[in-house]
GROMACS .gro file of C-alpha atoms in nm:
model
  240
    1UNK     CA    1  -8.822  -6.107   1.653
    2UNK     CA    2  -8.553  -6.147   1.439
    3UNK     CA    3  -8.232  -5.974   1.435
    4UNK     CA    4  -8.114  -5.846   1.076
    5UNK     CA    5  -7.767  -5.745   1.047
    6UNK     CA    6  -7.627  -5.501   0.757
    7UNK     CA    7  -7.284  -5.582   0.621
    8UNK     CA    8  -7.084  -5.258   0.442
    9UNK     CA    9  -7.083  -5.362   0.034
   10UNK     CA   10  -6.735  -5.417  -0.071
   11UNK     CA   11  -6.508  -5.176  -0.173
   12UNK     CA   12  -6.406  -5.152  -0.535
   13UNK     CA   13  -6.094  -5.352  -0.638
   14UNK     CA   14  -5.909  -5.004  -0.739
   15UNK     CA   15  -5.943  -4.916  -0.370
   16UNK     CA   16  -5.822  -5.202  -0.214
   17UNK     CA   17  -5.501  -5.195  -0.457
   18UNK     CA   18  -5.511  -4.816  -0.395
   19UNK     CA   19  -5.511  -4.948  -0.001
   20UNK     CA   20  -5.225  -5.172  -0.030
   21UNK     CA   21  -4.988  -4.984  -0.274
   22UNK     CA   22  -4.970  -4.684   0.050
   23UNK     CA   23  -4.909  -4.934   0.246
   24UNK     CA   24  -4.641  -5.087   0.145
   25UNK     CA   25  -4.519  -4.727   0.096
   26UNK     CA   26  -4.559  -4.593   0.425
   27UNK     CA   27  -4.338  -4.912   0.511
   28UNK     CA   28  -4.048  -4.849   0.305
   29UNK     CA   29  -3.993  -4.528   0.384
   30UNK     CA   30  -3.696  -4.470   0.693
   31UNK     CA   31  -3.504  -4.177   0.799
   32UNK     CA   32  -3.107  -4.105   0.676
   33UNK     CA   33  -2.860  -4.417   0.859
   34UNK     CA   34  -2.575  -4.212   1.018
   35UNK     CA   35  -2.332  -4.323   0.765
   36UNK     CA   36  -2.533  -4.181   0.524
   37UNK     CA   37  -2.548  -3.842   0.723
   38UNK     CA   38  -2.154  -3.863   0.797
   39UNK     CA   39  -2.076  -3.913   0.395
   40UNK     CA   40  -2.306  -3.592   0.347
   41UNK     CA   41  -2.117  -3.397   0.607
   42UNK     CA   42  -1.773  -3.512   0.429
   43UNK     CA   43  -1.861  -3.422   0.087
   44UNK     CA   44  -1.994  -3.039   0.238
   45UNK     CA   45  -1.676  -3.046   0.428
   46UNK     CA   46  -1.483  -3.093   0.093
   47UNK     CA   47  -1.630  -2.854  -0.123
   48UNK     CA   48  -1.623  -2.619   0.171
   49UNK     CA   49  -1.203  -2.693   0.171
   50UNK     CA   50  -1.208  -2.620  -0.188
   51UNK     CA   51  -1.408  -2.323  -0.262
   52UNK     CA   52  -1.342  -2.115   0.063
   53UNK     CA   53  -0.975  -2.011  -0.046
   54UNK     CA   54  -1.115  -1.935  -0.423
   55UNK     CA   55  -1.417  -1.727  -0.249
   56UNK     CA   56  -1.105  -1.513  -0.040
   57UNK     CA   57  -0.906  -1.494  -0.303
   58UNK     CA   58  -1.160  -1.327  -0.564
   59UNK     CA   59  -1.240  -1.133  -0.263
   60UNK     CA   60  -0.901  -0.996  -0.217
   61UNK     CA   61  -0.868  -0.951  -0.643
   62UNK     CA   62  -1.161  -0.728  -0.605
   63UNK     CA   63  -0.988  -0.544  -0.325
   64UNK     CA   64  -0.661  -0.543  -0.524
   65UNK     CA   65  -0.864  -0.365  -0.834
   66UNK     CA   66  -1.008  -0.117  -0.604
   67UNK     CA   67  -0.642  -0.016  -0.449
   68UNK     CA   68  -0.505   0.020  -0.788
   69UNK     CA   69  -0.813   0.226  -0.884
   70UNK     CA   70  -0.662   0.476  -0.528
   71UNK     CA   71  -0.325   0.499  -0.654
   72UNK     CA   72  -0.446   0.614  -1.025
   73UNK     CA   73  -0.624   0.870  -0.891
   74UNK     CA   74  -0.362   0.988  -0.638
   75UNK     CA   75  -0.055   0.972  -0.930
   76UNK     CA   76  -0.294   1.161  -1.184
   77UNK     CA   77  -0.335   1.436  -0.889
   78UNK     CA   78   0.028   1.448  -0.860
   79UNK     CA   79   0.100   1.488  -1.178
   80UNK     CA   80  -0.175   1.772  -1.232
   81UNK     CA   81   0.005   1.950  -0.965
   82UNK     CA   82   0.336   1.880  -1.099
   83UNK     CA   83   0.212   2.045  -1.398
   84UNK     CA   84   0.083   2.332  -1.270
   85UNK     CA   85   0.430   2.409  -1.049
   86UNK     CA   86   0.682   2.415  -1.328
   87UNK     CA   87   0.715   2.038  -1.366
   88UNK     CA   88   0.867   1.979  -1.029
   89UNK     CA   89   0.762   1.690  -0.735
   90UNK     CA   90   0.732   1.903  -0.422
   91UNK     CA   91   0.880   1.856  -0.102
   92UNK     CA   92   0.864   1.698   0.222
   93UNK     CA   93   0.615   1.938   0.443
   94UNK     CA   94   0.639   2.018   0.810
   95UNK     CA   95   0.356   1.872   1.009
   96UNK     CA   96   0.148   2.131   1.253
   97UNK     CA   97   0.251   1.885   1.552
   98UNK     CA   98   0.633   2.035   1.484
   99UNK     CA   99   0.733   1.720   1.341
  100UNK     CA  100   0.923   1.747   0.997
  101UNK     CA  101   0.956   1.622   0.732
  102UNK     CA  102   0.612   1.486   0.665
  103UNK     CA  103   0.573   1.316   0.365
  104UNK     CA  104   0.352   1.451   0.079
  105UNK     CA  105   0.113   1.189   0.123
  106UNK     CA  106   0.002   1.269   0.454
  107UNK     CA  107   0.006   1.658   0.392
  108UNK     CA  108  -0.195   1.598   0.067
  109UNK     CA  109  -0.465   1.434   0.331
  110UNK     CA  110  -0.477   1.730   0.568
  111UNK     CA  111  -0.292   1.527   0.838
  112UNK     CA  112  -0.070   1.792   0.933
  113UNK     CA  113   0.083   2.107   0.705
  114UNK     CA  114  -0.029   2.208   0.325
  115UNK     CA  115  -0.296   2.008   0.156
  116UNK     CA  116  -0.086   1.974  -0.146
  117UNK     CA  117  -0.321   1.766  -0.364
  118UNK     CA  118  -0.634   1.886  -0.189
  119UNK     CA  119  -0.727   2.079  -0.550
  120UNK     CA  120  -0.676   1.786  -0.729
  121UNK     CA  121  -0.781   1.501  -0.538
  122UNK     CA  122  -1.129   1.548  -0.342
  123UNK     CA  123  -1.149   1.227  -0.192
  124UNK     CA  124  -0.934   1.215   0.106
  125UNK     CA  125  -1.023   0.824   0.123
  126UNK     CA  126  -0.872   0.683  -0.141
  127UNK     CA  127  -0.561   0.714   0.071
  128UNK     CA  128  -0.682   0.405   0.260
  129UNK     CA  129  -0.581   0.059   0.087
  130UNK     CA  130  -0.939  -0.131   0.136
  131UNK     CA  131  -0.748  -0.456   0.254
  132UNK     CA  132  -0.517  -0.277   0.513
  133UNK     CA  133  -0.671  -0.299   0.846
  134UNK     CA  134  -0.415  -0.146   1.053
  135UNK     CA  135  -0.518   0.191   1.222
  136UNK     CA  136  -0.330   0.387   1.012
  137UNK     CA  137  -0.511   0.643   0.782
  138UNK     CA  138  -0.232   0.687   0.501
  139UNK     CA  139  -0.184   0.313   0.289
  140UNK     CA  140   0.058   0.431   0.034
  141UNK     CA  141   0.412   0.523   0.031
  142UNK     CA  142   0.615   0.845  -0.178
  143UNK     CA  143   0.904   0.768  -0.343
  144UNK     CA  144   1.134   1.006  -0.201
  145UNK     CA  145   1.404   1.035  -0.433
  146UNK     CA  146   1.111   1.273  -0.592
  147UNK     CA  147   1.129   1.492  -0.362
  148UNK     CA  148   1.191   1.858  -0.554
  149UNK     CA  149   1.253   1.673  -0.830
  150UNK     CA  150   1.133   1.766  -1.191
  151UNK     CA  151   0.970   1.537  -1.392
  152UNK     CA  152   1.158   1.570  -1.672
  153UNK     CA  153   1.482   1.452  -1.493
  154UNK     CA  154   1.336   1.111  -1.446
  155UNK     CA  155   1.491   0.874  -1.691
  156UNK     CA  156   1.231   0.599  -1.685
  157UNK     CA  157   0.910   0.751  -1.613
  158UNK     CA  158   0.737   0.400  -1.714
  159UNK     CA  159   0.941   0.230  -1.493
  160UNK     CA  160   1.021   0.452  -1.200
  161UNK     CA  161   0.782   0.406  -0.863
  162UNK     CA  162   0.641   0.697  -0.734
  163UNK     CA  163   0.358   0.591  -0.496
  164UNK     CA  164   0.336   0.207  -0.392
  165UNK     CA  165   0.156   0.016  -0.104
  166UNK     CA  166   0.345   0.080   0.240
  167UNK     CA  167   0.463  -0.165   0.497
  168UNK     CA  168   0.280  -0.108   0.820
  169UNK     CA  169   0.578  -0.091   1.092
  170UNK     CA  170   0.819   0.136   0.965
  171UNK     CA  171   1.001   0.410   1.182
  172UNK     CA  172   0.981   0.698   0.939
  173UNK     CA  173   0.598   0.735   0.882
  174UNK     CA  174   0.486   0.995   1.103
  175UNK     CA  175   0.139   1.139   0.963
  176UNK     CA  176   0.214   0.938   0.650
  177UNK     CA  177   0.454   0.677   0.451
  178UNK     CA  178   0.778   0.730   0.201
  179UNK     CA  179   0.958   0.445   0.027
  180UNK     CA  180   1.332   0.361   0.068
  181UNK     CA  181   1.480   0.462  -0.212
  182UNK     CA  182   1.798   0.180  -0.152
  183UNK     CA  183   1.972  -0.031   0.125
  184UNK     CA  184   2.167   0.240   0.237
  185UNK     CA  185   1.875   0.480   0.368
  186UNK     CA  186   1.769   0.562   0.698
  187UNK     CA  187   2.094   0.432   0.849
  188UNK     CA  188   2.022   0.123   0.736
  189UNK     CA  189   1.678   0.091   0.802
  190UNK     CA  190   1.557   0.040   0.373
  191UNK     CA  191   1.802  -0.278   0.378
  192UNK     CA  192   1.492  -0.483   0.446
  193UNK     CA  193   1.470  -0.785   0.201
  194UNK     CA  194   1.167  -0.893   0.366
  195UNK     CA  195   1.004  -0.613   0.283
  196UNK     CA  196   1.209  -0.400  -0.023
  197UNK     CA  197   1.199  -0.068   0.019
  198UNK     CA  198   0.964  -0.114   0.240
  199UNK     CA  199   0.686  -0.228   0.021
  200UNK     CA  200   0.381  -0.387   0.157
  201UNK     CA  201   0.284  -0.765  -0.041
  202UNK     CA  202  -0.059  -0.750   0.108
  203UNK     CA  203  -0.231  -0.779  -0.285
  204UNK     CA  204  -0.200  -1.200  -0.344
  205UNK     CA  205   0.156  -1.188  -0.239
  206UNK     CA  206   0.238  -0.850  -0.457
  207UNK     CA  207   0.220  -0.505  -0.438
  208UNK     CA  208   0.054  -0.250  -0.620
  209UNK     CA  209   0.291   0.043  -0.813
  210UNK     CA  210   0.180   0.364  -0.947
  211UNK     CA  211   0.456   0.496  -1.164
  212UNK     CA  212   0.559   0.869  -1.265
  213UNK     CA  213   0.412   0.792  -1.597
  214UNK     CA  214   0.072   0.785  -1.429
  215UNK     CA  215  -0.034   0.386  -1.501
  216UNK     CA  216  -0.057   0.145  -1.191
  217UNK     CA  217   0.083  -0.193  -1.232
  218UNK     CA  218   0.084  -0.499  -0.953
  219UNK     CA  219   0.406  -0.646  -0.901
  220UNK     CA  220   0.506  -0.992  -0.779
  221UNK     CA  221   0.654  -1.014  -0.449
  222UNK     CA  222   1.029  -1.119  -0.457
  223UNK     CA  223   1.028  -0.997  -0.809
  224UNK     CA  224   1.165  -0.669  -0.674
  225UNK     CA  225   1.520  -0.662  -0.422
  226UNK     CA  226   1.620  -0.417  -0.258
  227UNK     CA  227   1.984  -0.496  -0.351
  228UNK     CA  228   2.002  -0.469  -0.732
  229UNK     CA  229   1.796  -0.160  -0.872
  230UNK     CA  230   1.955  -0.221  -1.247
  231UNK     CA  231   1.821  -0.629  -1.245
  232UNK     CA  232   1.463  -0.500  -1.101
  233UNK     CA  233   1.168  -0.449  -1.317
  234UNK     CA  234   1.099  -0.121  -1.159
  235UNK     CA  235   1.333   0.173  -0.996
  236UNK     CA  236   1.359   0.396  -0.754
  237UNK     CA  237   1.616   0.588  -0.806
  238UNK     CA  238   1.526   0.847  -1.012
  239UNK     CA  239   1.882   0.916  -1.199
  240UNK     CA  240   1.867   0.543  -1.315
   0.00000   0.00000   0.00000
C-alpha cells in the first residue's frame, strides 16, 4: 500500500504579514521602568503642592461669604429692633444662670435671659461662623460701647463696628461675645494687639465687620490696632 500524506495549502500572503506585524507587536510592548513611575509620582506630587492650598483657600472664601451673609442678617435684625424701641441699642441682659451682664448676642439666641432679636431673626444658627470649630455656640462679638445707645448718636454709622467675628479665649464671654471697645477695658484685658479688640482673623487672615449702617465688610488683619482708633479704618467708639 502506499502511504499518501496531505500537506495544509498555504496561507495567504496578507496572513502571514498579518502574522508577523502582531508579532513584532506583542514584542515591543513592556510595562512602566521605575523611573518612569517615580517621574509620574513627582509631577502628581507637584500639582498636588500647588493646587491643594488654592482648593482650601476657595474653600475658606466660600466660608468667608457665608459668615458675612450671618452678620447681615443679624445687623438688619438689630436694626429692625432698634427701630421699633425708639432708636436705641439695648442693653446687656442678665442670664437665667444668675450671671450678668450677658451680652445681646447670646440673649438674642435664647442662651440665657430675653430673646431680644428672636422677632426678627428666626434662625438661631446664623450665630455660628461656619469656619469656627470651637464648641462655642455664639461666633460674633457686640460692640459694647452700643450698649443703650441711640442710633442717632453714632457719628460714623458707615464706619462704626457693631457686630464682628470674636476671638475664641476671651474672659468676658459667658453665654456669648462683646468687643473691646479700647486698650483700657476690662482692666486691661482689650490691650491685645494680637488680637484688637478682640477680633478673630480666622477669614484669610481678616475679619469680617458688620457696621451700624447695616453693610458687612472684611477687613485685613493688622489693618486695624487697638492703639489708634482715629488712624483705623473702622471705630469703635461710638462718640468718634
Amino acid at each position: 500500500s502506499i502511504l499518501v500524506l496531505a500537506w495544509p495549502e498555504p496561507q495567504s500572503a496578507e496572513w502571514g504579514e498579518t502574522l508577523r506585524r502582531t508579532v513584532r507587536m506583542g514584542k515591543s510592548r513592556r510595562g512602566f521602568t521605575l523611573i518612569e513611575l517615580l517621574v509620574v509620582i513627582a509631577i502628581i506630587a507637584i500639582l498636588a503642592a500647588i493646587l491643594f492650598p488654592v482648593f482650601a483657600k476657595a474653600r475658606e472664601k466660600a466660608r468667608q461669604s457665608s459668615c458675612a451673609s450671618n452678620l447681615k442678617q443679624i445687623a438688619l435684625g438689630m436694626l429692625m429692633y432698634v427701630g421699633d424701641n425708639d432708636e436705641m441699642f439695648p442693653p446687656p441682659q442678665n442670664c437665667d444662670s444668675g450671671l450678668t451682664g450677658c451680652f445681646v448676642q447670646g440673649c438674642a439666641t435664647g442662651g440665657g435671659g430675653p430673646d431680644l432679636l428672636g422677632p426678627y431673626i428666626k434662625n438661631h444658627q446664623i450665630f455660628e461662623c461656619p469656619t469656627c470649630n470651637d464648641d462655642r455656640v455664639y461666633s460674633y462679638g457686640w460692640n459694647r460701647a452700643l450698649d443703650v445707645d441711640k442710633l442717632g448718636n453714632v457719628n460714623q454709622v458707615a464706619k462704626c463696628v457693631m457686630w464682628a467675628d470674636h476671638r475664641t479665649n476671651v474672659t468676658y464671654r459667658w453665654c456669648g461675645g462683646w468687643l473691646a471697645v479700647n486698650e483700657t477695658c476690662c482692666s486691661g484685658q482689650g490691650n491685645d494687639p494680637v488680637f484688637p479688640h478682640w477680633m478673630n482673623p480666622v477669614h484669610n487672615e481678616g475679619y469680617n465687620i458688620a457696621f451700624c449702617d447695616g453693610h458687612v465688610k472684611w477687613n485685613k488683619y493688622g489693618s486695624i490696632s487697638v492703639y489708634d482708633n482715629n488712624n483705623n479704618p473702622v471705630v469703635f467708639e461710638n462718640t468718634l
